Amino acid sequence: REKERKTERKKERKREKERDREKERERERERQRKREKKGERERKRKKERKRKREREKEKERKRERERERERKRERKREREREKDRERKIKRERERERERKREKEKERER
């Protein structure tokens, strides 16, 4: 009977150890899952940040193109104003010459 109890206790301890090992393995699997999940989240965040950076760069490029177009338009307007000034000056000179001619004619008469 004593022997039986001993073997029973031995078996019980063995089963206990096995249960503990199983629990430990389960905990390890859980930790592994968590690590993988965290890694996945990290990768997603990284990807999202990259996409955001790309969108920002694209917006910046768009703004730069717009500014360039605006500068171009401004230069064009400036050239037009310059031409107008030139034409105005030319007309003024022409009128002046015309007046002088008229005066000359008056004097001759």
mmCIF file with all atom_site columns, N, CA, C and O in Angstrom, residues 10-11 13 17-19 23 31 34 36-37 47 51 65 67 70 84-85 89-90 97 109:
data_model
loop_
_atom_site.group_PDB
_atom_site.id
_atom_site.type_symbol
_atom_site.label_atom_id
_atom_site.label_alt_id
_atom_site.label_comp_id
_atom_site.label_asym_id
_atom_site.label_entity_id
_atom_site.label_seq_id
_atom_site.pdbx_PDB_ins_code
_atom_site.Cartn_x
_atom_site.Cartn_y
_atom_site.Cartn_z
_atom_site.occupancy
_atom_site.B_iso_or_equiv
_atom_site.pdbx_formal_charge
_atom_site.auth_seq_id
_atom_site.auth_comp_id
_atom_site.auth_asym_id
_atom_site.auth_atom_id
_atom_site.pdbx_PDB_model_num
ATOM 1  N N  . LYS A 1 10  ? 4.232 9.991   -7.291  1.00 0.00 ? 10  LYS A N  1
ATOM 2  C CA . LYS A 1 10  ? 5.220 10.179  -8.348  1.00 0.00 ? 10  LYS A CA 1
ATOM 3  C C  . LYS A 1 10  ? 4.501 10.543  -9.660  1.00 0.00 ? 10  LYS A C  1
ATOM 4  O O  . LYS A 1 10  ? 4.849 11.514  -10.343 1.00 0.00 ? 10  LYS A O  1
ATOM 5  N N  . LYS A 1 11  ? 3.470 9.750   -9.970  1.00 0.00 ? 11  LYS A N  1
ATOM 6  C CA . LYS A 1 11  ? 2.689 9.997   -11.192 1.00 0.00 ? 11  LYS A CA 1
ATOM 7  C C  . LYS A 1 11  ? 2.050 11.385  -11.140 1.00 0.00 ? 11  LYS A C  1
ATOM 8  O O  . LYS A 1 11  ? 2.026 12.121  -12.130 1.00 0.00 ? 11  LYS A O  1
ATOM 9  N N  . ARG A 1 13  ? 3.052 14.031  -9.431  1.00 0.00 ? 13  ARG A N  1
ATOM 10 C CA . ARG A 1 13  ? 4.088 15.059  -9.633  1.00 0.00 ? 13  ARG A CA 1
ATOM 11 C C  . ARG A 1 13  ? 4.453 15.170  -11.105 1.00 0.00 ? 13  ARG A C  1
ATOM 12 O O  . ARG A 1 13  ? 4.622 16.264  -11.638 1.00 0.00 ? 13  ARG A O  1
ATOM 13 N N  . LYS A 1 17  ? 4.108 18.466  -13.324 1.00 0.00 ? 17  LYS A N  1
ATOM 14 C CA . LYS A 1 17  ? 5.213 19.053  -14.101 1.00 0.00 ? 17  LYS A CA 1
ATOM 15 C C  . LYS A 1 17  ? 4.797 19.231  -15.555 1.00 0.00 ? 17  LYS A C  1
ATOM 16 O O  . LYS A 1 17  ? 5.074 20.263  -16.171 1.00 0.00 ? 17  LYS A O  1
ATOM 17 N N  . GLU A 1 18  ? 4.141 18.245  -16.118 1.00 0.00 ? 18  GLU A N  1
ATOM 18 C CA . GLU A 1 18  ? 3.691 18.300  -17.509 1.00 0.00 ? 18  GLU A CA 1
ATOM 19 C C  . GLU A 1 18  ? 2.716 19.450  -17.710 1.00 0.00 ? 18  GLU A C  1
ATOM 20 O O  . GLU A 1 18  ? 2.833 20.207  -18.676 1.00 0.00 ? 18  GLU A O  1
ATOM 21 N N  . ARG A 1 19  ? 1.765 19.582  -16.751 1.00 0.00 ? 19  ARG A N  1
ATOM 22 C CA . ARG A 1 19  ? 0.805 20.701  -16.839 1.00 0.00 ? 19  ARG A CA 1
ATOM 23 C C  . ARG A 1 19  ? 1.547 22.037  -16.795 1.00 0.00 ? 19  ARG A C  1
ATOM 24 O O  . ARG A 1 19  ? 1.256 22.938  -17.568 1.00 0.00 ? 19  ARG A O  1
ATOM 25 N N  . LYS A 1 23  ? 1.567 24.916  -19.624 1.00 0.00 ? 23  LYS A N  1
ATOM 26 C CA . LYS A 1 23  ? 1.198 26.314  -19.340 1.00 0.00 ? 23  LYS A CA 1
ATOM 27 C C  . LYS A 1 23  ? 2.298 27.245  -19.816 1.00 0.00 ? 23  LYS A C  1
ATOM 28 O O  . LYS A 1 23  ? 2.021 28.278  -20.428 1.00 0.00 ? 23  LYS A O  1
ATOM 29 N N  . ARG A 1 31  ? 3.127 35.145  -25.841 1.00 0.00 ? 31  ARG A N  1
ATOM 30 C CA . ARG A 1 31  ? 4.124 36.227  -25.981 1.00 0.00 ? 31  ARG A CA 1
ATOM 31 C C  . ARG A 1 31  ? 4.538 36.383  -27.445 1.00 0.00 ? 31  ARG A C  1
ATOM 32 O O  . ARG A 1 31  ? 4.650 37.494  -27.945 1.00 0.00 ? 31  ARG A O  1
ATOM 33 N N  . LYS A 1 34  ? 1.877 38.112  -29.395 1.00 0.00 ? 34  LYS A N  1
ATOM 34 C CA . LYS A 1 34  ? 1.893 39.544  -29.089 1.00 0.00 ? 34  LYS A CA 1
ATOM 35 C C  . LYS A 1 34  ? 3.027 40.248  -29.828 1.00 0.00 ? 34  LYS A C  1
ATOM 36 O O  . LYS A 1 34  ? 2.851 41.323  -30.392 1.00 0.00 ? 34  LYS A O  1
ATOM 37 N N  . GLU A 1 36  ? 4.489 39.312  -32.581 1.00 0.00 ? 36  GLU A N  1
ATOM 38 C CA . GLU A 1 36  ? 4.177 39.365  -34.013 1.00 0.00 ? 36  GLU A CA 1
ATOM 39 C C  . GLU A 1 36  ? 3.163 40.470  -34.299 1.00 0.00 ? 36  GLU A C  1
ATOM 40 O O  . GLU A 1 36  ? 3.302 41.222  -35.257 1.00 0.00 ? 36  GLU A O  1
ATOM 41 N N  . LYS A 1 37  ? 2.140 40.555  -33.431 1.00 0.00 ? 37  LYS A N  1
ATOM 42 C CA . LYS A 1 37  ? 1.102 41.564  -33.600 1.00 0.00 ? 37  LYS A CA 1
ATOM 43 C C  . LYS A 1 37  ? 1.733 42.950  -33.524 1.00 0.00 ? 37  LYS A C  1
ATOM 44 O O  . LYS A 1 37  ? 1.452 43.834  -34.328 1.00 0.00 ? 37  LYS A O  1
ATOM 45 N N  . LYS A 1 47  ? 4.563 52.099  -42.714 1.00 0.00 ? 47  LYS A N  1
ATOM 46 C CA . LYS A 1 47  ? 4.017 52.240  -44.060 1.00 0.00 ? 47  LYS A CA 1
ATOM 47 C C  . LYS A 1 47  ? 3.171 53.511  -44.142 1.00 0.00 ? 47  LYS A C  1
ATOM 48 O O  . LYS A 1 47  ? 3.272 54.278  -45.094 1.00 0.00 ? 47  LYS A O  1
ATOM 49 N N  . ARG A 1 51  ? 3.606 56.750  -46.467 1.00 0.00 ? 51  ARG A N  1
ATOM 50 C CA . ARG A 1 51  ? 2.568 57.273  -47.366 1.00 0.00 ? 51  ARG A CA 1
ATOM 51 C C  . ARG A 1 51  ? 2.300 58.742  -47.080 1.00 0.00 ? 51  ARG A C  1
ATOM 52 O O  . ARG A 1 51  ? 2.169 59.541  -47.995 1.00 0.00 ? 51  ARG A O  1
ATOM 53 N N  . ARG A 1 65  ? 5.052 73.937  -58.272 1.00 0.00 ? 65  ARG A N  1
ATOM 54 C CA . ARG A 1 65  ? 4.662 74.122  -59.677 1.00 0.00 ? 65  ARG A CA 1
ATOM 55 C C  . ARG A 1 65  ? 3.745 75.344  -59.801 1.00 0.00 ? 65  ARG A C  1
ATOM 56 O O  . ARG A 1 65  ? 3.908 76.146  -60.716 1.00 0.00 ? 65  ARG A O  1
ATOM 57 N N  . ARG A 1 67  ? 3.571 77.952  -57.786 1.00 0.00 ? 67  ARG A N  1
ATOM 58 C CA . ARG A 1 67  ? 4.370 79.177  -57.595 1.00 0.00 ? 67  ARG A CA 1
ATOM 59 C C  . ARG A 1 67  ? 5.134 79.512  -58.877 1.00 0.00 ? 67  ARG A C  1
ATOM 60 O O  . ARG A 1 67  ? 5.202 80.672  -59.266 1.00 0.00 ? 67  ARG A O  1
ATOM 61 N N  . GLU A 1 70  ? 2.881 81.008  -61.367 1.00 0.00 ? 70  GLU A N  1
ATOM 62 C CA . GLU A 1 70  ? 2.555 82.380  -60.949 1.00 0.00 ? 70  GLU A CA 1
ATOM 63 C C  . GLU A 1 70  ? 3.707 83.315  -61.323 1.00 0.00 ? 70  GLU A C  1
ATOM 64 O O  . GLU A 1 70  ? 3.484 84.386  -61.865 1.00 0.00 ? 70  GLU A O  1
ATOM 65 N N  . ASP A 1 84  ? 3.927 98.391  -72.986 1.00 0.00 ? 84  ASP A N  1
ATOM 66 C CA . ASP A 1 84  ? 2.964 99.504  -72.954 1.00 0.00 ? 84  ASP A CA 1
ATOM 67 C C  . ASP A 1 84  ? 3.675 100.827 -72.692 1.00 0.00 ? 84  ASP A C  1
ATOM 68 O O  . ASP A 1 84  ? 3.407 101.821 -73.362 1.00 0.00 ? 84  ASP A O  1
ATOM 69 N N  . ARG A 1 85  ? 4.587 100.812 -71.708 1.00 0.00 ? 85  ARG A N  1
ATOM 70 C CA . ARG A 1 85  ? 5.344 102.037 -71.404 1.00 0.00 ? 85  ARG A CA 1
ATOM 71 C C  . ARG A 1 85  ? 6.111 102.500 -72.634 1.00 0.00 ? 85  ARG A C  1
ATOM 72 O O  . ARG A 1 85  ? 6.092 103.680 -72.976 1.00 0.00 ? 85  ARG A O  1
ATOM 73 N N  . ILE A 1 89  ? 5.633 106.043 -74.595 1.00 0.00 ? 89  ILE A N  1
ATOM 74 C CA . ILE A 1 89  ? 6.750 106.972 -74.811 1.00 0.00 ? 89  ILE A CA 1
ATOM 75 C C  . ILE A 1 89  ? 6.878 107.287 -76.302 1.00 0.00 ? 89  ILE A C  1
ATOM 76 O O  . ILE A 1 89  ? 7.018 108.441 -76.702 1.00 0.00 ? 89  ILE A O  1
ATOM 77 N N  . LYS A 1 90  ? 6.790 106.240 -77.102 1.00 0.00 ? 90  LYS A N  1
ATOM 78 C CA . LYS A 1 90  ? 6.903 106.414 -78.551 1.00 0.00 ? 90  LYS A CA 1
ATOM 79 C C  . LYS A 1 90  ? 5.813 107.359 -79.063 1.00 0.00 ? 90  LYS A C  1
ATOM 80 O O  . LYS A 1 90  ? 6.083 108.282 -79.844 1.00 0.00 ? 90  LYS A O  1
ATOM 81 N N  . ARG A 1 97  ? 6.987 115.551 -81.987 1.00 0.00 ? 97  ARG A N  1
ATOM 82 C CA . ARG A 1 97  ? 7.527 115.865 -83.310 1.00 0.00 ? 97  ARG A CA 1
ATOM 83 C C  . ARG A 1 97  ? 6.445 116.533 -84.180 1.00 0.00 ? 97  ARG A C  1
ATOM 84 O O  . ARG A 1 97  ? 6.703 117.499 -84.880 1.00 0.00 ? 97  ARG A O  1
ATOM 85 N N  . ARG A 1 109 ? 4.546 130.476 -92.418 1.00 0.00 ? 109 ARG A N  1
ATOM 86 C CA . ARG A 1 109 ? 3.442 131.201 -93.046 1.00 0.00 ? 109 ARG A CA 1
ATOM 87 C C  . ARG A 1 109 ? 3.512 132.661 -92.806 1.00 0.00 ? 109 ARG A C  1
ATOM 88 O O  . ARG A 1 109 ? 3.732 133.367 -92.006 1.00 0.00 ? 109 ARG A O  1
#
